[in-house]
mmCIF file of C-alpha atoms in Angstrom:
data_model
loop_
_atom_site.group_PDB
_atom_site.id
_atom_site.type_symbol
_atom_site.label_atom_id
_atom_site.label_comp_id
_atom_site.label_asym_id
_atom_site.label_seq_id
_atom_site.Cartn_x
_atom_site.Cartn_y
_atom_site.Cartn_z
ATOM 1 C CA UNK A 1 71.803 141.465 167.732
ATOM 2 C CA UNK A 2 73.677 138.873 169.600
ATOM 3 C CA UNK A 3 77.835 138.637 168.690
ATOM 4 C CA UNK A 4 80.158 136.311 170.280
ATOM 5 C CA UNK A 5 83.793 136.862 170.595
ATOM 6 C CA UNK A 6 87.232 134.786 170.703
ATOM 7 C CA UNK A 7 89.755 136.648 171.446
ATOM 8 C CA UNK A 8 92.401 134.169 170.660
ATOM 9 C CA UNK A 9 93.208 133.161 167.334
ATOM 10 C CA UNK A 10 95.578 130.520 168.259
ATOM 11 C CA UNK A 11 96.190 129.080 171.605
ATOM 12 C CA UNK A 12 98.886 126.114 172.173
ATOM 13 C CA UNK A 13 99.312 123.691 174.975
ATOM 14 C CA UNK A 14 101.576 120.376 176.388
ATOM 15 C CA UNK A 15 100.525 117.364 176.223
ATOM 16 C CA UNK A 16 98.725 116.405 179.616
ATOM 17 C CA UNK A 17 98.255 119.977 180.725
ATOM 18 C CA UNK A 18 95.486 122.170 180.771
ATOM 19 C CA UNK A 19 94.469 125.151 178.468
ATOM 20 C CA UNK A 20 91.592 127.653 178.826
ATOM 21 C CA UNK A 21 90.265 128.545 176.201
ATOM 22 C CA UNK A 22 88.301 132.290 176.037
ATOM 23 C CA UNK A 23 84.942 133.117 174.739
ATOM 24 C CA UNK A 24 82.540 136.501 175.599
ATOM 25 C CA UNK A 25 79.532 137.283 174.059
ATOM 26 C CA UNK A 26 76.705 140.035 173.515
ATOM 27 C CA UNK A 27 72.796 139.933 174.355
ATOM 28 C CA UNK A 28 69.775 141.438 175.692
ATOM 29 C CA UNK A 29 68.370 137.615 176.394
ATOM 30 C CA UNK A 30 67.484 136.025 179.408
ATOM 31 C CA UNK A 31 67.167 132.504 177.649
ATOM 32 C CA UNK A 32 69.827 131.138 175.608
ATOM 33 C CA UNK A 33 72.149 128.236 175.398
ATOM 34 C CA UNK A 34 76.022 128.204 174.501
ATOM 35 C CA UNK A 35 77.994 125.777 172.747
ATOM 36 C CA UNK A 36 81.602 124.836 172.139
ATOM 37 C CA UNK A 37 82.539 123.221 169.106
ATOM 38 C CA UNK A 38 85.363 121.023 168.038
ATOM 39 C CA UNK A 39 86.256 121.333 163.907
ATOM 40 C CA UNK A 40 89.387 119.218 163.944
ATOM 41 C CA UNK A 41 91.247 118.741 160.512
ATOM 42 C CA UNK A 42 88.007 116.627 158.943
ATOM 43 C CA UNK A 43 86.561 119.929 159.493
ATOM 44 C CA UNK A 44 83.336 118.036 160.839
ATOM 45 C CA UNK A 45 81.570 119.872 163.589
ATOM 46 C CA UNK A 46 81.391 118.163 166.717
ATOM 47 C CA UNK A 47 79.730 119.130 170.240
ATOM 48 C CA UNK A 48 82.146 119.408 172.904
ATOM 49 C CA UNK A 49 79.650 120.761 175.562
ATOM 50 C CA UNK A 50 76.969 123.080 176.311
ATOM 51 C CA UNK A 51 75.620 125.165 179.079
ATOM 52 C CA UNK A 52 71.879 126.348 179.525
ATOM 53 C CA UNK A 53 71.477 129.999 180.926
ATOM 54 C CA UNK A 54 69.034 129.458 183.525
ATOM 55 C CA UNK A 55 71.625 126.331 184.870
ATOM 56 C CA UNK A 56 74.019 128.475 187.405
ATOM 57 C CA UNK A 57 76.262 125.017 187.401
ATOM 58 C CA UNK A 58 78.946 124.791 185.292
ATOM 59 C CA UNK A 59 78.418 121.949 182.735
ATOM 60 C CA UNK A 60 81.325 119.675 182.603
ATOM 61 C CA UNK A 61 81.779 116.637 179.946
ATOM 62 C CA UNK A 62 84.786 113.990 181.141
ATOM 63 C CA UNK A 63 87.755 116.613 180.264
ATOM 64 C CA UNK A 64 86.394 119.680 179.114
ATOM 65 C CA UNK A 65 84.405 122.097 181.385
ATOM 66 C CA UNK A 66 83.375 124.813 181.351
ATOM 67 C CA UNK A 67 83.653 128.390 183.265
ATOM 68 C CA UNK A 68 80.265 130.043 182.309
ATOM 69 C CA UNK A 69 80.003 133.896 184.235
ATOM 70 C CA UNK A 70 76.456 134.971 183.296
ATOM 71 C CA UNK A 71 76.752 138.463 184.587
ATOM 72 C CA UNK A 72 80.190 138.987 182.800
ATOM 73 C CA UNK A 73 78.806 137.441 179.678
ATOM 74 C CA UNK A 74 81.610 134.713 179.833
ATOM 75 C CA UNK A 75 81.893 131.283 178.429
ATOM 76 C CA UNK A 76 85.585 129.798 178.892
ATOM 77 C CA UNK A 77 86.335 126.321 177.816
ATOM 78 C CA UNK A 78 88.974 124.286 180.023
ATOM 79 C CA UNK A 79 90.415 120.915 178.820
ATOM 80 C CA UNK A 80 92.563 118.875 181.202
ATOM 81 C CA UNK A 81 95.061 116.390 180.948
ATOM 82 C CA UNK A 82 95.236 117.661 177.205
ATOM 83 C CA UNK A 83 95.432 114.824 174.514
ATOM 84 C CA UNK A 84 97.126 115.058 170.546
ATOM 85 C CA UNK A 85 93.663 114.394 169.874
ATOM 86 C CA UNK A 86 92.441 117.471 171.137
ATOM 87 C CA UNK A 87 94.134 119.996 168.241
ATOM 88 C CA UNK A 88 91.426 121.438 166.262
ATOM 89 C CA UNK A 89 89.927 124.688 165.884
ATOM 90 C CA UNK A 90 87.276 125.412 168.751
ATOM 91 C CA UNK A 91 84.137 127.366 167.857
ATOM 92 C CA UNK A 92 82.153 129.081 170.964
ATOM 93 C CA UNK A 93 78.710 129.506 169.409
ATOM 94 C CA UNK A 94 75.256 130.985 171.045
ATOM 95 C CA UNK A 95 71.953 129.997 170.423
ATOM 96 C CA UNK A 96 68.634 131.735 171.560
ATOM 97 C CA UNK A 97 66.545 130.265 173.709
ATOM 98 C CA UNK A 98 63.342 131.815 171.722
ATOM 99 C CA UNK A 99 62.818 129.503 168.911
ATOM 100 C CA UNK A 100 60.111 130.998 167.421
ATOM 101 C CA UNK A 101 61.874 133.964 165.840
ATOM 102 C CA UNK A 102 65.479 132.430 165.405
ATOM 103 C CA UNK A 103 64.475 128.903 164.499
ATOM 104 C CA UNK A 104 67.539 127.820 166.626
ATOM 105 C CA UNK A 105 70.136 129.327 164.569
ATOM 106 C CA UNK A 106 73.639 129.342 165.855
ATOM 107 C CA UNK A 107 75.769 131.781 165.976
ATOM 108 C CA UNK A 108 79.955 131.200 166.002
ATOM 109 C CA UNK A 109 83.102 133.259 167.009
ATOM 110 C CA UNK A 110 85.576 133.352 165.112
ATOM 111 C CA UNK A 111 87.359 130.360 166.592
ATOM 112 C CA UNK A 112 90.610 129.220 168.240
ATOM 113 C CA UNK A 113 93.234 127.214 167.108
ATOM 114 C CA UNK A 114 94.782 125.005 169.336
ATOM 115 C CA UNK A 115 97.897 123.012 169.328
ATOM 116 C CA UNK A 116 99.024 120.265 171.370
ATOM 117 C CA UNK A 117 102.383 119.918 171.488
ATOM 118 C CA UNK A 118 103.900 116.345 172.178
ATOM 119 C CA UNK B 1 72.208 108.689 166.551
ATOM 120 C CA UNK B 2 71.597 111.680 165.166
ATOM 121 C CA UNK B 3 73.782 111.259 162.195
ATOM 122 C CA UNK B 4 73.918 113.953 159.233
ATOM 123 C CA UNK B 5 75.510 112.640 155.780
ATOM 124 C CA UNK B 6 76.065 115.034 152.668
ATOM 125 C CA UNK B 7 76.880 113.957 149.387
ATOM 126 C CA UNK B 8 79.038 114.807 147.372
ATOM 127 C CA UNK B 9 82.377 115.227 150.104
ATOM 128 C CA UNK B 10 84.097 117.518 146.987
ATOM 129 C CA UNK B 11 83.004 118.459 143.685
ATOM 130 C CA UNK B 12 84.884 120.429 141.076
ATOM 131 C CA UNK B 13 83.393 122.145 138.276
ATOM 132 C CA UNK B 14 83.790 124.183 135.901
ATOM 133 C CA UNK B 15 82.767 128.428 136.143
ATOM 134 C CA UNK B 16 78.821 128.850 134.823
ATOM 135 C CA UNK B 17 77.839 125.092 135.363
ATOM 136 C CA UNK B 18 74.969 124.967 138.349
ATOM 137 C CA UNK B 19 76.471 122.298 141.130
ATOM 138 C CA UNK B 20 73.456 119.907 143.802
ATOM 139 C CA UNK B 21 74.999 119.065 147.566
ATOM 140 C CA UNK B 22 72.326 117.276 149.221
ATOM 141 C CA UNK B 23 71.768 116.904 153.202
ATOM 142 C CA UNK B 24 70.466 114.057 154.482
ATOM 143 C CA UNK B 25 69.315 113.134 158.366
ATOM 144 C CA UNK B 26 70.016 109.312 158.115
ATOM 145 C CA UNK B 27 68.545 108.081 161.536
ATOM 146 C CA UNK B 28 65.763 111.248 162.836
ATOM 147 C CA UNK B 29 63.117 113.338 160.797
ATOM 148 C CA UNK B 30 64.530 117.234 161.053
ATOM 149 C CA UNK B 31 62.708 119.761 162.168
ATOM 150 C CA UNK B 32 64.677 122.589 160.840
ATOM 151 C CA UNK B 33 67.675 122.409 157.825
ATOM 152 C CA UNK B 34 70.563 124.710 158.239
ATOM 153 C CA UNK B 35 73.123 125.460 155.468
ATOM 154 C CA UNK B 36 76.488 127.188 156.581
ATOM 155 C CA UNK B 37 79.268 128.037 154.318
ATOM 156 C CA UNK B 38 82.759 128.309 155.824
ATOM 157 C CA UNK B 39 86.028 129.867 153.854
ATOM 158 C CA UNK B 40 89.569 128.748 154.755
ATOM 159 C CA UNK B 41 90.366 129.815 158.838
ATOM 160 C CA UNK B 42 87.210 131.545 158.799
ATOM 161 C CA UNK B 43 84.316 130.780 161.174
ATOM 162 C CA UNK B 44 81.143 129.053 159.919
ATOM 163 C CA UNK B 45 78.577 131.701 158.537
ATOM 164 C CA UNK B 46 74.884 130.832 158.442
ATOM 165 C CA UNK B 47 73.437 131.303 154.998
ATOM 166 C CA UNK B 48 70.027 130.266 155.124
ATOM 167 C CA UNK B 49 67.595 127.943 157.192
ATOM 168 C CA UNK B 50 65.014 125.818 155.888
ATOM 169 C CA UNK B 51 61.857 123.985 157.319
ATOM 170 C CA UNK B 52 60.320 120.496 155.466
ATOM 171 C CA UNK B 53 58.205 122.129 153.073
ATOM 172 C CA UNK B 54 58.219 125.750 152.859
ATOM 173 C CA UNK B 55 60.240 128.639 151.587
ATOM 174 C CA UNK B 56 64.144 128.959 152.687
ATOM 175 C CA UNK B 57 64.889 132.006 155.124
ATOM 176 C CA UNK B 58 68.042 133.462 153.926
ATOM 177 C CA UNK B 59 70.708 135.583 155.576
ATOM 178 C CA UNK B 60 71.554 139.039 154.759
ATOM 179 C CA UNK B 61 73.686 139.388 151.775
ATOM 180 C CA UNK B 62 72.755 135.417 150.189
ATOM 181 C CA UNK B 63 71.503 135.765 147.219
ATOM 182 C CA UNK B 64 68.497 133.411 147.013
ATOM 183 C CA UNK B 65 68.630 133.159 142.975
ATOM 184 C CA UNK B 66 72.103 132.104 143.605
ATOM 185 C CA UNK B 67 71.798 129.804 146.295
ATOM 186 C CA UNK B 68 68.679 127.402 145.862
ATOM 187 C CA UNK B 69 67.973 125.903 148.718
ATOM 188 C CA UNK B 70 64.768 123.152 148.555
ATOM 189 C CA UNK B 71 63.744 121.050 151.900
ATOM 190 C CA UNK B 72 61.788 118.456 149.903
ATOM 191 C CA UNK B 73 61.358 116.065 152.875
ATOM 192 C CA UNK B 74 61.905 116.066 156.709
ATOM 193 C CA UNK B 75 65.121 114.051 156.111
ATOM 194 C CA UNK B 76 66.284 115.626 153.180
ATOM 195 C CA UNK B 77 67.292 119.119 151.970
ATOM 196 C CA UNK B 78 69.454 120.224 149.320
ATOM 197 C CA UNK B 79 71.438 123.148 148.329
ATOM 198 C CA UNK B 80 72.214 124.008 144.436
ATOM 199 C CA UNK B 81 74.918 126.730 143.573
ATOM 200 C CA UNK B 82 73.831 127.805 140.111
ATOM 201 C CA UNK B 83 76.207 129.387 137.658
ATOM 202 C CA UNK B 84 78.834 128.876 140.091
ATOM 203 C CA UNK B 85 82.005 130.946 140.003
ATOM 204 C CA UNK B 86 85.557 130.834 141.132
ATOM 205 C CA UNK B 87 84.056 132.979 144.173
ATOM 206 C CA UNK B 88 81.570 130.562 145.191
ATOM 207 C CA UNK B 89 84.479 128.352 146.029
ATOM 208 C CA UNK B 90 84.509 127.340 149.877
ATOM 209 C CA UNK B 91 83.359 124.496 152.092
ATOM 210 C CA UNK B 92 79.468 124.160 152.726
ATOM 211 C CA UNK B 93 78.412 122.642 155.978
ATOM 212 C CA UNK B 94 74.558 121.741 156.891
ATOM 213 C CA UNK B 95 73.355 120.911 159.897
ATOM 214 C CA UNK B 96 69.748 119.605 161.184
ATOM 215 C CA UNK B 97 67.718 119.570 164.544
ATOM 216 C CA UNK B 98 64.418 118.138 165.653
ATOM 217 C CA UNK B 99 62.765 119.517 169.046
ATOM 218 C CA UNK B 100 62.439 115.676 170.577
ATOM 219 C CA UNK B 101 66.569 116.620 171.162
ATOM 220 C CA UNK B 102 65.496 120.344 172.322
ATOM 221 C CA UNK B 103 66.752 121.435 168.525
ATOM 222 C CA UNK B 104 70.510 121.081 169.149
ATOM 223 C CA UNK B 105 72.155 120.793 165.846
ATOM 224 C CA UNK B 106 73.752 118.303 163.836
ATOM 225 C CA UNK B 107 76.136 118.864 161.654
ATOM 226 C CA UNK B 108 77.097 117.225 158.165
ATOM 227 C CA UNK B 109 80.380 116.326 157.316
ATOM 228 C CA UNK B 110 80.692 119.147 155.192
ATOM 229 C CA UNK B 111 80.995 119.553 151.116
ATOM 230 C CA UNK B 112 84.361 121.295 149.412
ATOM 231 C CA UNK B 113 83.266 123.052 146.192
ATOM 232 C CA UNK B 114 85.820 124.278 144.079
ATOM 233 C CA UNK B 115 84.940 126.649 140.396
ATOM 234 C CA UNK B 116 87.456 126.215 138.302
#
């Protein structure tokens, strides 16, 4: 079974600097796709970015990239010039890339909390 | 595009009364339904999935009886706690996908249930 892991429950950064955020995960795959997701304090679920397995470039998306290490099993999130807008909680989630048996379901971490401190 | 309402936002109610949150896909036709419940600083945990039409799949450990999930139509699906109890309080988030947008889900704004 596939398991993702974030190993920080709470992360905090200053305004207009940059934070990495950590994320590992566990499978026998060779097609998959990972996600990060932003749950700010609306607590709706929004895409920050994804990455595609078989795509050895990191995806990037305006302020957020991403640091994806297949071998390691290693999906780090960095946001830049960090914004007050940016404190939520981040979910790392994977998805199989075998949609026949999993239907596409996602599966999170445990999620960070980040603060940006003014 | 690819917008995902649920109705109600909150509901209370009181312990043994059965409670509806319907999902609705306002501007695609969803392929696949998913229903995710989510307790305070916890992650999101998948409880079942649903296709337009046929029988829920349901995680380990959901009680199907409980949790009745029916995907009537490909932009509608709707999840009904019955005899809900103070335990069955949390938040409960759906999501859809369609293939056309490789099956990436999208997610509802969510649905706060509280048994008193």
């Amino acid at each position: 079974a596939q398991t993702v892991t974030q190993s920080q429950p709470e992360m905090s950064v200053q305004e207009a600097e940059t934070v990495t955020l950590s994320c590992t995960y566990d499978t026998s795959e060779s097609d998959y796709y990972l996600f990060w997701y932003k749950q700010p304090p609306s607590r709706q679920m929004i895409l920050v970015i994804r990455q595609e397995a078989y795509k050895q470039q990191n995806a990037t998306e305006n302020r957020f990239s991403v640091n994806f290490q297949k071998a390691a099993k290693s999906f780090s999130l960095k946001i830049s010039d960090s914004q007050l807008g940016d404190a939520a909680m981040y979910f790392c989630a994977y998805r199989s890339g075998n949609y026949g048996g999993s239907q596409g379901n996602l599966i999170f971490g445990k999620g960070t909390k980040l603060s940006v401190k003014p | 595009g690819a917008v995902v309402s649920q109705h109600p936002s909150w509901v209370i109610c009181k312990s043994g009364t059965s409670v509806k949150i319907e999902c609705r896909s306002l501007d695609f036709q969803a392929t696949t339904m998913f229903w995710y419940r989510q307790f305070p600083k916890q992650s999101l945990m998948l409880m079942a999935t649903s296709n337009e039409g046929s029988k829920a799949t349901y995680e380990q450990g959901v009680e199907k009886d409980k949790f009745l999930i029916n995907h009537a139509s490909l932009t509608l699906s709707t999840l009904t706690v019955t005899s809900a109890h103070p335990e069955d309080s949390s938040f409960y988030i759906c999501s859809a996908s369609y293939r056309a947008r490789g099956n990436e889900q999208f997610f509802g704004p969510g649905t706060r249930l509280t048994v008193l």
